[in-house]
């Protein structure tokens, strides 16, 4: 009996199974989920220079993407190449084109598009280069890391694996992530309020005294204190924030009015007009460098707070509502009353404090 007569049926059966498996694998990888190798520094420190991530292709077809989601998309600049980026702007959002430059411009994201960026802005080619990304170019959402950096095998393996696992589920844990910054989840993974070392000192018999070691200590848990602690911890510093009160009883909670920022949602506005009003309101005694920085950054800061989750009052069109406040004018005092104050009804401080603490 010839070789083909003896082994032909087995070969055909094997070929059939292989073909069926190949079709199944192709369909599964294309339409359900896949694992892919990602290389590059654009998503440091959330993702390593190289590593394997798990991507699912289903949910973004049935629900809207959210700020903070990490996605794989086709690069508009290099067709055929896939990139790993974080969603930082949704359709209808007004977003800063490039927060790394002084002369900032804002763009309204059109429907059917998202704004994506790398967590490591200095080494990322993203929407700052090629603009909003069409939803049709989104291939899937990253939901897990399959394996972390192999260097972890040499140093503190388990602690780092769990820290990186926190990063890997950032898309589901951060519903309103940081705009143009590292993931808020990094604050959690850094354990900012846990001492590196605590040793009992027999100084007093009344109660134990412990020695805590931190990179930074913030005194006070009002809006400024919490934001400072949040920023330090986000940057990787082991940070303590101390207070005599429960944080949400700090005095920011009593602030009612609002925050002035030249967003221009109600009328034409310019941060330079805001600066003029502030310098004039200080009777020309204020630190003009500090005033310049504050007024220029105010729109970005308000948008950042909105991305954190502060529920600012809205106009009928969905924009952040701005109302008139004393001492605010247009065109360097020659254009009438400015509508510049953003607020959360009459409890702005309450909303900001609970958002930052929560």
Short mmCIF file of C-alpha atoms in Angstrom, two decimals:
data_model
loop_
_atom_site.label_atom_id
_atom_site.label_comp_id
_atom_site.label_asym_id
_atom_site.label_seq_id
_atom_site.Cartn_x
_atom_site.Cartn_y
_atom_site.Cartn_z
CA UNK A 1 0.00 0.00 0.00
CA UNK A 2 1.38 3.41 -0.95
CA UNK A 3 2.29 6.09 1.59
CA UNK A 4 -0.62 8.32 0.55
CA UNK A 5 -3.15 5.51 0.87
CA UNK A 6 -1.92 4.68 4.34
CA UNK A 7 -1.47 8.23 5.65
CA UNK A 8 -3.64 10.32 3.32
CA UNK A 9 -6.78 10.30 5.53
CA UNK A 10 -4.73 11.27 8.59
CA UNK A 11 -3.00 14.06 6.71
CA UNK A 12 -6.31 15.40 5.39
CA UNK A 13 -7.82 15.22 8.86
CA UNK A 14 -4.84 17.05 10.34
CA UNK A 15 -4.99 19.69 7.58
CA UNK A 16 -8.72 20.16 8.17
CA UNK A 17 -8.25 20.59 11.93
CA UNK A 18 -5.34 22.98 11.35
CA UNK A 19 -7.38 25.04 8.89
CA UNK A 20 -10.36 25.18 11.26
CA UNK A 21 -8.13 26.17 14.16
CA UNK A 22 -6.43 28.83 12.03
CA UNK A 23 -9.81 30.29 11.01
CA UNK A 24 -10.98 30.27 14.61
CA UNK A 25 -7.75 31.89 15.86
CA UNK A 26 -7.92 34.57 13.15
CA UNK A 27 -11.56 35.41 13.94
CA UNK A 28 -10.89 35.38 17.68
CA UNK A 29 -7.84 37.66 17.37
CA UNK A 30 -9.64 40.02 14.99
CA UNK A 31 -13.03 40.32 16.66
CA UNK A 32 -12.82 39.09 20.27
CA UNK A 33 -9.42 39.47 21.93
CA UNK A 34 -5.71 39.17 21.31
CA UNK A 35 -2.36 39.56 23.01
CA UNK A 36 0.14 41.89 21.41
CA UNK A 37 3.70 43.03 22.04
CA UNK A 38 4.13 46.76 22.65
CA UNK A 39 7.48 48.52 22.40
CA UNK A 40 8.47 52.12 23.10
CA UNK A 41 8.69 54.79 25.82
CA UNK A 42 5.47 56.71 25.09
CA UNK A 43 3.42 55.09 27.88
CA UNK A 44 6.04 55.10 30.64
CA UNK A 45 5.67 54.61 33.56
CA UNK A 46 2.23 52.99 33.19
CA UNK A 47 3.58 50.46 30.69
CA UNK A 48 7.13 49.23 30.24
CA UNK A 49 9.44 49.92 27.33
CA UNK A 50 8.44 46.49 26.05
CA UNK A 51 5.80 44.06 27.18
CA UNK A 52 2.74 42.03 26.29
CA UNK A 53 -0.77 43.41 26.78
CA UNK A 54 -4.20 41.82 26.38
CA UNK A 55 -6.62 43.67 24.09
CA UNK A 56 -10.35 43.07 23.72
CA UNK A 57 -12.21 44.15 20.57
CA UNK A 58 -15.82 44.00 21.76
CA UNK A 59 -16.81 46.57 24.38
CA UNK A 60 -15.86 49.73 22.46
CA UNK A 61 -18.50 48.77 19.87
CA UNK A 62 -21.27 48.61 22.50
CA UNK A 63 -20.32 51.38 24.92
CA UNK A 64 -18.63 54.74 24.60
CA UNK A 65 -14.96 54.98 25.41
CA UNK A 66 -14.15 56.79 28.64
CA UNK A 67 -11.34 59.13 29.58
CA UNK A 68 -8.59 56.97 31.03
CA UNK A 69 -9.18 53.98 28.74
CA UNK A 70 -6.00 52.61 27.17
CA UNK A 71 -6.57 51.61 23.55
CA UNK A 72 -4.79 50.11 20.57
CA UNK A 73 -5.45 52.13 17.42
CA UNK A 74 -4.15 52.46 13.89
CA UNK A 75 -1.75 55.38 13.62
CA UNK A 76 -3.13 58.12 11.32
CA UNK A 77 0.47 59.20 10.68
CA UNK A 78 1.71 55.72 9.69
CA UNK A 79 -1.07 53.55 8.22
CA UNK A 80 -0.55 49.89 8.98
CA UNK A 81 1.13 50.59 12.31
CA UNK A 82 -0.72 50.14 15.60
CA UNK A 83 -0.04 52.36 18.63
CA UNK A 84 -0.86 52.10 22.34
CA UNK A 85 -2.34 55.33 23.74
CA UNK A 86 -4.63 56.64 26.47
CA UNK A 87 -7.95 58.35 25.72
CA UNK A 88 -7.80 61.87 27.17
CA UNK A 89 -10.56 63.62 25.25
CA UNK A 90 -14.04 62.62 24.08
CA UNK A 91 -16.34 63.98 21.33
CA UNK A 92 -17.46 67.51 22.22
CA UNK A 93 -14.64 68.15 24.71
CA UNK A 94 -12.56 71.31 24.48
CA UNK A 95 -9.01 70.16 25.02
CA UNK A 96 -5.58 71.75 25.03
CA UNK A 97 -3.72 70.75 21.88
CA UNK A 98 -0.32 70.67 23.57
CA UNK A 99 0.08 71.38 27.31
CA UNK A 100 3.89 71.26 27.03
CA UNK A 101 4.12 74.63 25.25
CA UNK A 102 3.45 78.10 26.61
CA UNK A 103 1.17 79.37 23.83
CA UNK A 104 -1.65 76.92 24.36
CA UNK A 105 -4.47 76.41 21.88
CA UNK A 106 -7.72 74.57 22.49
CA UNK A 107 -9.58 72.36 20.06
CA UNK A 108 -13.13 71.01 20.08
CA UNK A 109 -13.09 67.28 19.40
CA UNK A 110 -15.56 66.43 16.60
CA UNK A 111 -18.15 63.69 16.86
CA UNK A 112 -16.88 60.22 16.05
CA UNK A 113 -13.36 61.06 17.21
CA UNK A 114 -11.29 60.89 20.40
CA UNK A 115 -8.11 62.61 21.53
CA UNK A 116 -5.33 60.21 22.52
CA UNK A 117 -1.97 60.77 24.14
CA UNK A 118 0.94 58.99 25.72
CA UNK A 119 1.51 59.13 29.47
CA UNK A 120 5.11 60.14 28.73
CA UNK A 121 4.45 63.30 26.71
CA UNK A 122 8.09 64.11 26.02
CA UNK A 123 8.49 60.81 24.12
CA UNK A 124 5.09 60.34 22.51
CA UNK A 125 3.72 60.85 19.01
CA UNK A 126 -0.01 61.23 19.51
CA UNK A 127 -2.99 63.50 18.79
CA UNK A 128 -0.75 66.52 19.26
CA UNK A 129 0.86 65.44 15.97
CA UNK A 130 -1.98 63.88 13.97
CA UNK A 131 -5.07 65.40 15.60
CA UNK A 132 -8.24 63.63 16.79
CA UNK A 133 -8.39 59.91 16.01
CA UNK A 134 -11.47 58.54 14.24
CA UNK A 135 -13.35 55.87 16.17
CA UNK A 136 -13.00 53.60 13.16
CA UNK A 137 -9.25 53.44 13.78
CA UNK A 138 -9.71 52.10 17.33
CA UNK A 139 -8.90 48.38 17.28
CA UNK A 140 -9.57 47.54 20.91
CA UNK A 141 -9.21 48.37 24.59
CA UNK A 142 -6.31 47.16 26.73
CA UNK A 143 -7.67 45.37 29.79
CA UNK A 144 -4.63 43.61 31.27
CA UNK A 145 -0.90 43.09 31.14
CA UNK A 146 0.02 39.54 30.26
CA UNK A 147 3.53 39.87 31.62
CA UNK A 148 5.48 42.73 33.23
CA UNK A 149 9.11 43.72 32.72
CA UNK A 150 11.44 40.74 33.03
CA UNK A 151 13.75 42.90 35.15
CA UNK A 152 11.21 42.43 37.94
CA UNK A 153 12.49 38.89 38.35
CA UNK A 154 15.65 40.41 39.78
CA UNK A 155 14.16 42.96 42.15
CA UNK A 156 11.05 43.00 44.35
CA UNK A 157 9.03 40.75 42.04
CA UNK A 158 5.71 40.39 43.82
CA UNK A 159 5.35 44.02 44.94
CA UNK A 160 6.07 45.29 41.44
CA UNK A 161 3.78 42.75 39.77
CA UNK A 162 0.84 43.87 41.87
CA UNK A 163 1.73 47.52 41.33
CA UNK A 164 1.80 46.97 37.57
CA UNK A 165 -1.42 44.97 37.74
CA UNK A 166 -2.99 48.11 39.18
CA UNK A 167 -1.83 49.97 36.09
CA UNK A 168 -3.21 47.30 33.80
CA UNK A 169 -6.78 47.78 35.00
CA UNK A 170 -6.53 51.57 34.96
CA UNK A 171 -9.07 51.82 32.16
CA UNK A 172 -11.83 50.36 34.33
CA UNK A 173 -10.80 51.90 37.64
CA UNK A 174 -10.36 55.48 36.43
CA UNK A 175 -13.62 56.80 35.06
CA UNK A 176 -12.38 60.36 34.77
CA UNK A 177 -8.60 60.15 34.43
CA UNK A 178 -6.03 62.91 34.56
CA UNK A 179 -5.80 65.02 31.47
CA UNK A 180 -2.23 65.11 30.11
CA UNK A 181 -0.66 63.41 33.12
CA UNK A 182 0.16 59.99 34.51
CA UNK A 183 -2.77 57.81 35.54
CA UNK A 184 -4.43 58.66 38.81
CA UNK A 185 -4.05 55.01 39.71
CA UNK A 186 -0.33 55.59 40.18
CA UNK A 187 -1.16 57.50 43.34
CA UNK A 188 -2.82 54.39 44.74
CA UNK A 189 -0.04 52.05 43.69
CA UNK A 190 2.61 54.28 45.30
CA UNK A 191 0.88 53.93 48.69
CA UNK A 192 1.47 57.64 49.39
CA UNK A 193 0.09 57.58 52.93
CA UNK A 194 2.00 54.52 54.11
CA UNK A 195 5.30 55.03 55.92
CA UNK A 196 8.35 53.30 54.56
CA UNK A 197 9.41 52.42 58.07
CA UNK A 198 7.78 52.71 61.49
CA UNK A 199 9.83 52.08 64.63
CA UNK A 200 8.58 52.35 68.16
CA UNK A 201 10.53 54.79 70.36
CA UNK A 202 10.31 54.46 74.13
CA UNK A 203 10.11 58.20 74.76
CA UNK A 204 6.83 58.32 76.64
CA UNK A 205 4.90 55.74 78.57
CA UNK A 206 1.57 57.41 77.77
CA UNK A 207 1.32 56.35 74.13
CA UNK A 208 3.63 54.88 71.49
CA UNK A 209 5.55 57.24 69.24
CA UNK A 210 6.47 56.14 65.74
CA UNK A 211 9.12 57.38 63.36
CA UNK A 212 7.73 57.76 59.81
CA UNK A 213 9.85 58.39 56.74
CA UNK A 214 8.49 60.17 53.64
CA UNK A 215 9.83 61.98 50.61
CA UNK A 216 7.39 64.86 51.12
CA UNK A 217 4.98 66.03 53.82
CA UNK A 218 2.02 68.29 53.02
CA UNK A 219 0.44 70.15 55.94
CA UNK A 220 -3.29 70.71 55.50
CA UNK A 221 -5.97 68.92 53.51
CA UNK A 222 -7.88 71.75 51.91
CA UNK A 223 -8.07 72.02 48.15
CA UNK A 224 -4.46 73.22 47.83
CA UNK A 225 -3.08 70.61 50.23
CA UNK A 226 -4.87 67.67 48.62
CA UNK A 227 -3.92 68.77 45.10
CA UNK A 228 -0.27 69.20 46.16
CA UNK A 229 -0.23 65.76 47.80
CA UNK A 230 -1.93 64.24 44.77
CA UNK A 231 0.64 65.73 42.39
CA UNK A 232 3.60 64.64 44.51
CA UNK A 233 2.31 61.10 44.86
CA UNK A 234 1.50 60.98 41.15
CA UNK A 235 5.13 61.91 40.42
CA UNK A 236 6.28 58.91 42.44
CA UNK A 237 7.16 60.55 45.77
CA UNK A 238 6.18 58.75 48.96
CA UNK A 239 3.94 61.48 50.38
CA UNK A 240 2.18 62.16 53.66
CA UNK A 241 -0.67 64.64 54.03
CA UNK A 242 -1.38 65.62 57.64
CA UNK A 243 -4.33 67.49 59.13
CA UNK A 244 -5.99 68.24 62.46
CA UNK A 245 -9.42 67.68 60.89
CA UNK A 246 -11.04 65.00 58.81
CA UNK A 247 -10.05 66.08 55.26
CA UNK A 248 -13.56 66.90 54.03
CA UNK A 249 -14.01 69.32 56.94
CA UNK A 250 -11.10 71.50 55.84
CA UNK A 251 -12.12 75.07 55.15
CA UNK A 252 -12.25 74.72 51.36
CA UNK A 253 -15.58 73.00 51.98
CA UNK A 254 -17.07 76.38 52.92
CA UNK A 255 -16.08 78.14 49.68
CA UNK A 256 -19.21 78.99 47.70
CA UNK A 257 -18.42 81.42 44.90
CA UNK A 258 -16.35 79.80 42.17
CA UNK A 259 -13.11 79.93 40.19
CA UNK A 260 -12.30 82.61 37.62
CA UNK A 261 -10.93 81.21 34.36
CA UNK A 262 -11.01 82.70 30.87
CA UNK A 263 -12.73 79.75 29.18
CA UNK A 264 -14.90 82.01 27.02
CA UNK A 265 -17.97 79.78 27.29
CA UNK A 266 -20.45 82.65 27.75
CA UNK A 267 -18.73 85.56 26.01
CA UNK A 268 -15.41 86.17 24.30
CA UNK A 269 -12.63 86.12 26.89
CA UNK A 270 -8.85 86.16 27.20
CA UNK A 271 -6.58 85.22 30.08
CA UNK A 272 -4.73 88.53 29.58
CA UNK A 273 -7.93 90.41 30.43
CA UNK A 274 -8.22 88.22 33.52
CA UNK A 275 -4.64 89.11 34.42
CA UNK A 276 -5.35 92.82 34.01
CA UNK A 277 -8.36 92.60 36.33
CA UNK A 278 -6.32 90.68 38.92
CA UNK A 279 -3.39 93.11 38.87
CA UNK A 280 -5.78 96.05 39.08
CA UNK A 281 -7.73 94.37 41.90
CA UNK A 282 -4.49 94.04 43.87
CA UNK A 283 -3.91 97.80 43.46
CA UNK A 284 -0.79 96.88 41.49
CA UNK A 285 0.78 95.38 44.61
CA UNK A 286 0.40 91.72 43.60
CA UNK A 287 3.23 89.53 42.33
CA UNK A 288 2.66 89.96 38.60
CA UNK A 289 4.70 86.89 37.64
CA UNK A 290 2.50 84.75 39.89
CA UNK A 291 -0.65 86.47 38.58
CA UNK A 292 0.50 85.91 34.99
CA UNK A 293 0.99 82.19 35.65
CA UNK A 294 -2.27 81.79 37.56
CA UNK A 295 -4.45 83.47 34.92
CA UNK A 296 -2.76 81.72 32.00
CA UNK A 297 -3.12 78.29 33.63
CA UNK A 298 -6.64 78.82 35.02
CA UNK A 299 -8.55 77.40 31.99
CA UNK A 300 -6.39 74.27 31.93
CA UNK A 301 -6.79 73.86 35.70
CA UNK A 302 -10.59 74.09 35.52
CA UNK A 303 -10.65 71.51 32.72
CA UNK A 304 -8.34 69.30 34.80
CA UNK A 305 -10.73 69.55 37.76
CA UNK A 306 -13.61 68.67 35.44
CA UNK A 307 -11.67 65.62 34.29
CA UNK A 308 -11.14 64.64 37.91
CA UNK A 309 -14.91 64.60 38.27
CA UNK A 310 -15.87 68.02 39.70
CA UNK A 311 -19.52 68.44 38.60
CA UNK A 312 -19.40 72.04 37.34
CA UNK A 313 -22.70 73.72 36.55
CA UNK A 314 -23.49 73.53 32.83
CA UNK A 315 -25.13 75.56 30.10
CA UNK A 316 -27.94 74.12 28.00
CA UNK A 317 -25.29 73.19 25.41
CA UNK A 318 -23.33 71.21 28.00
CA UNK A 319 -20.47 73.67 28.42
CA UNK A 320 -19.17 74.72 31.83
CA UNK A 321 -21.41 77.57 32.97
CA UNK A 322 -19.72 80.89 33.84
CA UNK A 323 -21.31 83.73 35.76
CA UNK A 324 -20.48 87.36 36.39
CA UNK A 325 -18.46 88.26 39.47
CA UNK A 326 -17.21 91.57 40.78
CA UNK A 327 -14.02 93.07 39.43
CA UNK A 328 -14.08 91.07 36.18
CA UNK A 329 -14.10 92.89 32.85
CA UNK A 330 -13.49 92.39 29.14
CA UNK A 331 -10.87 94.03 26.91
CA UNK A 332 -8.73 95.42 29.71
CA UNK A 333 -11.62 97.13 31.47
CA UNK A 334 -13.16 98.65 28.34
CA UNK A 335 -15.53 95.88 27.22
CA UNK A 336 -18.06 95.64 30.04
CA UNK A 337 -18.79 92.83 32.49
CA UNK A 338 -17.02 89.48 32.04
CA UNK A 339 -18.76 86.15 32.65
CA UNK A 340 -15.69 84.32 33.91
CA UNK A 341 -16.55 82.54 37.16
CA UNK A 342 -16.97 78.74 36.97
CA UNK A 343 -18.90 77.18 39.84
CA UNK A 344 -20.75 74.17 41.17
CA UNK A 345 -23.97 76.02 42.03
CA UNK A 346 -23.23 77.62 45.44
CA UNK A 347 -21.04 74.80 46.81
CA UNK A 348 -17.92 74.91 44.66
CA UNK A 349 -15.46 74.26 47.48
CA UNK A 350 -17.57 71.38 48.80
CA UNK A 351 -17.54 69.69 45.38
CA UNK A 352 -13.81 70.20 44.80
CA UNK A 353 -12.82 68.93 48.25
CA UNK A 354 -14.97 65.81 48.07
CA UNK A 355 -13.75 65.08 44.52
CA UNK A 356 -10.05 65.39 45.42
CA UNK A 357 -10.44 63.41 48.63
CA UNK A 358 -12.62 60.74 47.06
#
